[in-house]
């Protein structure tokens, strides 16, 4: 995996911070703009840069909060592919979100598998701010 030059990395981080502020303020439209701006700072092929997974996870969160579970799933899976290539394991937050998307898209078997992997990696803390139905699925 490549690292971005510091100047580009700083731009990406600033856009991620702004996007998160918008998302926290229930401004998902503006959050998505900032996250897409962050993605635009990353040169092609973007999959070569580890920071891309962070940006994709943020974009996936916008889709998640907007209940566009198909787009969220696709974006989170792309983020996990990049993270996995860099670290040879799963990122627990991404397991959570991918599992939740599968649950909402009525793929309960896959949801259970992924949520259980997240639970085993971090424990119940991963589910702390989530709807209890996801933890109940694997408990």
Short mmCIF file of N, CA and C in Angstrom, two decimals, residues 12-103:
data_model
loop_
_atom_site.label_atom_id
_atom_site.label_comp_id
_atom_site.label_asym_id
_atom_site.label_seq_id
_atom_site.Cartn_x
_atom_site.Cartn_y
_atom_site.Cartn_z
N UNK A 12 -7.20 15.36 2.69
CA UNK A 12 -8.16 14.28 2.90
C UNK A 12 -8.68 14.33 4.33
N UNK A 13 -7.78 14.45 5.29
CA UNK A 13 -8.18 14.46 6.70
C UNK A 13 -9.08 15.64 7.02
N UNK A 14 -8.78 16.81 6.47
CA UNK A 14 -9.62 18.00 6.72
C UNK A 14 -11.03 17.76 6.17
N UNK A 15 -11.12 17.21 4.96
CA UNK A 15 -12.44 16.93 4.38
C UNK A 15 -13.18 15.87 5.18
N UNK A 16 -12.47 14.86 5.69
CA UNK A 16 -13.11 13.86 6.53
C UNK A 16 -13.65 14.49 7.81
N UNK A 17 -12.88 15.35 8.43
CA UNK A 17 -13.33 16.02 9.65
C UNK A 17 -14.56 16.89 9.39
N UNK A 18 -14.52 17.67 8.32
CA UNK A 18 -15.68 18.51 7.96
C UNK A 18 -16.90 17.64 7.68
N UNK A 19 -16.69 16.57 6.93
CA UNK A 19 -17.79 15.66 6.61
C UNK A 19 -18.41 15.05 7.85
N UNK A 20 -17.57 14.65 8.79
CA UNK A 20 -18.08 14.08 10.04
C UNK A 20 -18.87 15.11 10.84
N UNK A 21 -18.43 16.36 10.83
CA UNK A 21 -19.18 17.42 11.50
C UNK A 21 -20.56 17.58 10.87
N UNK A 22 -20.61 17.56 9.54
CA UNK A 22 -21.90 17.65 8.86
C UNK A 22 -22.78 16.45 9.18
N UNK A 23 -22.19 15.26 9.20
CA UNK A 23 -22.95 14.05 9.49
C UNK A 23 -23.49 14.10 10.91
N UNK A 24 -22.67 14.55 11.86
CA UNK A 24 -23.13 14.70 13.24
C UNK A 24 -24.25 15.72 13.37
N UNK A 25 -24.26 16.68 12.46
CA UNK A 25 -25.30 17.71 12.46
C UNK A 25 -26.47 17.38 11.56
N UNK A 26 -26.61 16.10 11.21
CA UNK A 26 -27.72 15.63 10.35
C UNK A 26 -27.75 16.33 8.99
N UNK A 27 -26.59 16.62 8.46
CA UNK A 27 -26.48 17.22 7.12
C UNK A 27 -25.78 16.23 6.21
N UNK A 28 -26.45 15.11 5.96
CA UNK A 28 -25.82 14.04 5.19
C UNK A 28 -25.46 14.48 3.77
N UNK A 29 -26.23 15.40 3.20
CA UNK A 29 -25.92 15.87 1.85
C UNK A 29 -24.57 16.57 1.82
N UNK A 30 -24.32 17.43 2.77
CA UNK A 30 -23.04 18.15 2.86
C UNK A 30 -21.92 17.20 3.26
N UNK A 31 -22.22 16.24 4.14
CA UNK A 31 -21.22 15.26 4.54
C UNK A 31 -20.74 14.48 3.31
N UNK A 32 -21.68 14.04 2.49
CA UNK A 32 -21.32 13.27 1.30
C UNK A 32 -20.45 14.11 0.37
N UNK A 33 -20.76 15.40 0.23
CA UNK A 33 -19.95 16.29 -0.61
C UNK A 33 -18.50 16.33 -0.10
N UNK A 34 -18.35 16.47 1.21
CA UNK A 34 -17.00 16.54 1.79
C UNK A 34 -16.27 15.22 1.63
N UNK A 35 -16.96 14.12 1.85
CA UNK A 35 -16.31 12.82 1.72
C UNK A 35 -15.91 12.55 0.27
N UNK A 36 -16.74 12.95 -0.66
CA UNK A 36 -16.40 12.78 -2.08
C UNK A 36 -15.25 13.71 -2.46
N UNK A 37 -15.21 14.90 -1.86
CA UNK A 37 -14.07 15.79 -2.08
C UNK A 37 -12.79 15.11 -1.59
N UNK A 38 -12.85 14.49 -0.42
CA UNK A 38 -11.69 13.77 0.13
C UNK A 38 -11.25 12.68 -0.84
N UNK A 39 -12.20 11.94 -1.38
CA UNK A 39 -11.88 10.87 -2.32
C UNK A 39 -11.19 11.44 -3.56
N UNK A 40 -11.61 12.62 -3.98
CA UNK A 40 -11.03 13.27 -5.15
C UNK A 40 -9.57 13.66 -4.97
N UNK A 41 -9.12 13.82 -3.75
CA UNK A 41 -7.71 14.16 -3.49
C UNK A 41 -6.79 12.95 -3.65
N UNK A 42 -7.36 11.76 -3.68
CA UNK A 42 -6.56 10.53 -3.75
C UNK A 42 -6.35 10.16 -5.21
N UNK A 43 -5.09 10.04 -5.63
CA UNK A 43 -4.81 9.72 -7.04
C UNK A 43 -5.26 8.30 -7.41
N UNK A 44 -5.50 8.11 -8.68
CA UNK A 44 -5.80 6.78 -9.22
C UNK A 44 -4.51 5.99 -9.33
N UNK A 45 -4.53 4.70 -9.19
CA UNK A 45 -5.66 3.92 -8.70
C UNK A 45 -5.81 4.07 -7.18
N UNK A 46 -6.98 4.47 -6.77
CA UNK A 46 -7.25 4.78 -5.36
C UNK A 46 -7.07 3.57 -4.44
N UNK A 47 -7.32 2.39 -4.98
CA UNK A 47 -7.17 1.19 -4.16
C UNK A 47 -5.74 0.97 -3.69
N UNK A 48 -4.80 1.68 -4.27
CA UNK A 48 -3.40 1.55 -3.86
C UNK A 48 -3.08 2.32 -2.58
N UNK A 49 -4.02 3.14 -2.11
CA UNK A 49 -3.77 3.99 -0.94
C UNK A 49 -4.66 3.56 0.21
N UNK A 50 -4.03 3.27 1.33
CA UNK A 50 -4.77 2.79 2.50
C UNK A 50 -5.84 3.78 2.96
N UNK A 51 -5.56 5.07 2.89
CA UNK A 51 -6.51 6.06 3.36
C UNK A 51 -7.84 5.99 2.61
N UNK A 52 -7.84 5.38 1.44
CA UNK A 52 -9.07 5.25 0.66
C UNK A 52 -10.13 4.50 1.45
N UNK A 53 -9.72 3.50 2.23
CA UNK A 53 -10.71 2.74 2.99
C UNK A 53 -11.43 3.64 4.00
N UNK A 54 -10.71 4.58 4.61
CA UNK A 54 -11.34 5.49 5.57
C UNK A 54 -12.39 6.37 4.89
N UNK A 55 -12.05 6.85 3.71
CA UNK A 55 -12.97 7.72 2.97
C UNK A 55 -14.19 6.91 2.53
N UNK A 56 -13.97 5.71 2.03
CA UNK A 56 -15.09 4.87 1.61
C UNK A 56 -15.98 4.50 2.80
N UNK A 57 -15.37 4.23 3.95
CA UNK A 57 -16.16 3.93 5.15
C UNK A 57 -17.03 5.12 5.52
N UNK A 58 -16.49 6.32 5.39
CA UNK A 58 -17.27 7.53 5.69
C UNK A 58 -18.42 7.69 4.70
N UNK A 59 -18.15 7.45 3.43
CA UNK A 59 -19.21 7.53 2.41
C UNK A 59 -20.27 6.46 2.69
N UNK A 60 -19.82 5.27 3.03
CA UNK A 60 -20.75 4.20 3.38
C UNK A 60 -21.64 4.58 4.55
N UNK A 61 -21.08 5.27 5.53
CA UNK A 61 -21.87 5.72 6.68
C UNK A 61 -22.99 6.68 6.27
N UNK A 62 -22.70 7.56 5.32
CA UNK A 62 -23.75 8.46 4.83
C UNK A 62 -24.88 7.63 4.24
N UNK A 63 -24.54 6.67 3.40
CA UNK A 63 -25.58 5.82 2.80
C UNK A 63 -26.30 5.02 3.88
N UNK A 64 -25.56 4.56 4.89
CA UNK A 64 -26.15 3.81 5.99
C UNK A 64 -27.19 4.68 6.72
N UNK A 65 -26.81 5.88 7.09
CA UNK A 65 -27.72 6.75 7.83
C UNK A 65 -28.89 7.21 6.97
N UNK A 66 -28.70 7.22 5.64
CA UNK A 66 -29.80 7.55 4.73
C UNK A 66 -30.64 6.32 4.39
N UNK A 67 -30.30 5.19 4.99
CA UNK A 67 -30.99 3.92 4.80
C UNK A 67 -30.96 3.42 3.36
N UNK A 68 -29.91 3.78 2.65
CA UNK A 68 -29.67 3.23 1.32
C UNK A 68 -28.70 2.07 1.51
N UNK A 69 -29.25 0.95 1.97
CA UNK A 69 -28.44 -0.17 2.42
C UNK A 69 -27.67 -0.85 1.28
N UNK A 70 -28.21 -0.83 0.08
CA UNK A 70 -27.49 -1.44 -1.05
C UNK A 70 -26.22 -0.64 -1.37
N UNK A 71 -26.34 0.69 -1.45
CA UNK A 71 -25.16 1.52 -1.70
C UNK A 71 -24.18 1.42 -0.54
N UNK A 72 -24.71 1.42 0.66
CA UNK A 72 -23.86 1.33 1.84
C UNK A 72 -23.07 0.01 1.81
N UNK A 73 -23.75 -1.08 1.53
CA UNK A 73 -23.10 -2.39 1.48
C UNK A 73 -21.98 -2.40 0.45
N UNK A 74 -22.26 -1.93 -0.73
CA UNK A 74 -21.26 -1.90 -1.80
C UNK A 74 -20.04 -1.06 -1.39
N UNK A 75 -20.29 0.07 -0.76
CA UNK A 75 -19.20 0.97 -0.36
C UNK A 75 -18.39 0.38 0.78
N UNK A 76 -19.06 -0.18 1.78
CA UNK A 76 -18.35 -0.80 2.90
C UNK A 76 -17.53 -2.01 2.44
N UNK A 77 -18.08 -2.79 1.51
CA UNK A 77 -17.32 -3.94 0.99
C UNK A 77 -16.07 -3.48 0.25
N UNK A 78 -16.17 -2.40 -0.49
CA UNK A 78 -14.99 -1.84 -1.17
C UNK A 78 -13.95 -1.37 -0.15
N UNK A 79 -14.42 -0.74 0.91
CA UNK A 79 -13.51 -0.28 1.97
C UNK A 79 -12.81 -1.47 2.62
N UNK A 80 -13.55 -2.54 2.89
CA UNK A 80 -12.96 -3.72 3.53
C UNK A 80 -11.94 -4.39 2.62
N UNK A 81 -12.19 -4.39 1.33
CA UNK A 81 -11.25 -4.99 0.38
C UNK A 81 -9.91 -4.26 0.47
N UNK A 82 -9.93 -2.94 0.53
CA UNK A 82 -8.69 -2.16 0.62
C UNK A 82 -8.03 -2.37 1.98
N UNK A 83 -8.82 -2.33 3.05
CA UNK A 83 -8.26 -2.53 4.39
C UNK A 83 -7.64 -3.91 4.50
N UNK A 84 -8.33 -4.91 3.99
CA UNK A 84 -7.83 -6.29 4.05
C UNK A 84 -6.54 -6.46 3.27
N UNK A 85 -6.42 -5.78 2.15
CA UNK A 85 -5.19 -5.87 1.36
C UNK A 85 -4.01 -5.28 2.13
N UNK A 86 -4.27 -4.25 2.92
CA UNK A 86 -3.20 -3.60 3.68
C UNK A 86 -2.85 -4.35 4.96
N UNK A 87 -3.84 -4.98 5.59
CA UNK A 87 -3.64 -5.54 6.93
C UNK A 87 -3.87 -7.05 7.05
N UNK A 88 -4.34 -7.69 5.99
CA UNK A 88 -4.62 -9.13 5.99
C UNK A 88 -5.59 -9.57 7.08
N UNK A 89 -6.51 -8.69 7.45
CA UNK A 89 -7.59 -9.07 8.36
C UNK A 89 -8.76 -8.12 8.16
N UNK A 90 -9.81 -8.38 8.88
CA UNK A 90 -11.01 -7.56 8.76
C UNK A 90 -10.96 -6.39 9.74
N UNK A 91 -11.58 -5.30 9.35
CA UNK A 91 -11.71 -4.14 10.22
C UNK A 91 -13.06 -4.29 10.93
N UNK A 92 -13.08 -4.34 12.27
CA UNK A 92 -14.32 -4.63 13.00
C UNK A 92 -15.48 -3.69 12.70
N UNK A 93 -15.22 -2.39 12.57
CA UNK A 93 -16.31 -1.46 12.26
C UNK A 93 -16.93 -1.81 10.91
N UNK A 94 -16.09 -2.17 9.95
CA UNK A 94 -16.62 -2.53 8.64
C UNK A 94 -17.41 -3.83 8.70
N UNK A 95 -16.95 -4.78 9.52
CA UNK A 95 -17.73 -6.01 9.72
C UNK A 95 -19.11 -5.67 10.28
N UNK A 96 -19.14 -4.76 11.25
CA UNK A 96 -20.41 -4.33 11.83
C UNK A 96 -21.33 -3.76 10.77
N UNK A 97 -20.83 -2.78 10.03
CA UNK A 97 -21.68 -2.12 9.04
C UNK A 97 -22.10 -3.05 7.90
N UNK A 98 -21.18 -3.88 7.43
CA UNK A 98 -21.54 -4.82 6.37
C UNK A 98 -22.59 -5.80 6.90
N UNK A 99 -22.40 -6.28 8.11
CA UNK A 99 -23.38 -7.18 8.72
C UNK A 99 -24.73 -6.52 8.90
N UNK A 100 -24.72 -5.27 9.34
CA UNK A 100 -25.99 -4.55 9.51
C UNK A 100 -26.70 -4.36 8.17
N UNK A 101 -25.93 -4.02 7.14
CA UNK A 101 -26.54 -3.87 5.81
C UNK A 101 -27.15 -5.19 5.35
N UNK A 102 -26.42 -6.28 5.54
CA UNK A 102 -26.95 -7.59 5.16
C UNK A 102 -28.24 -7.88 5.91
N UNK A 103 -28.26 -7.57 7.20
CA UNK A 103 -29.47 -7.78 8.01
C UNK A 103 -30.63 -6.99 7.41
#
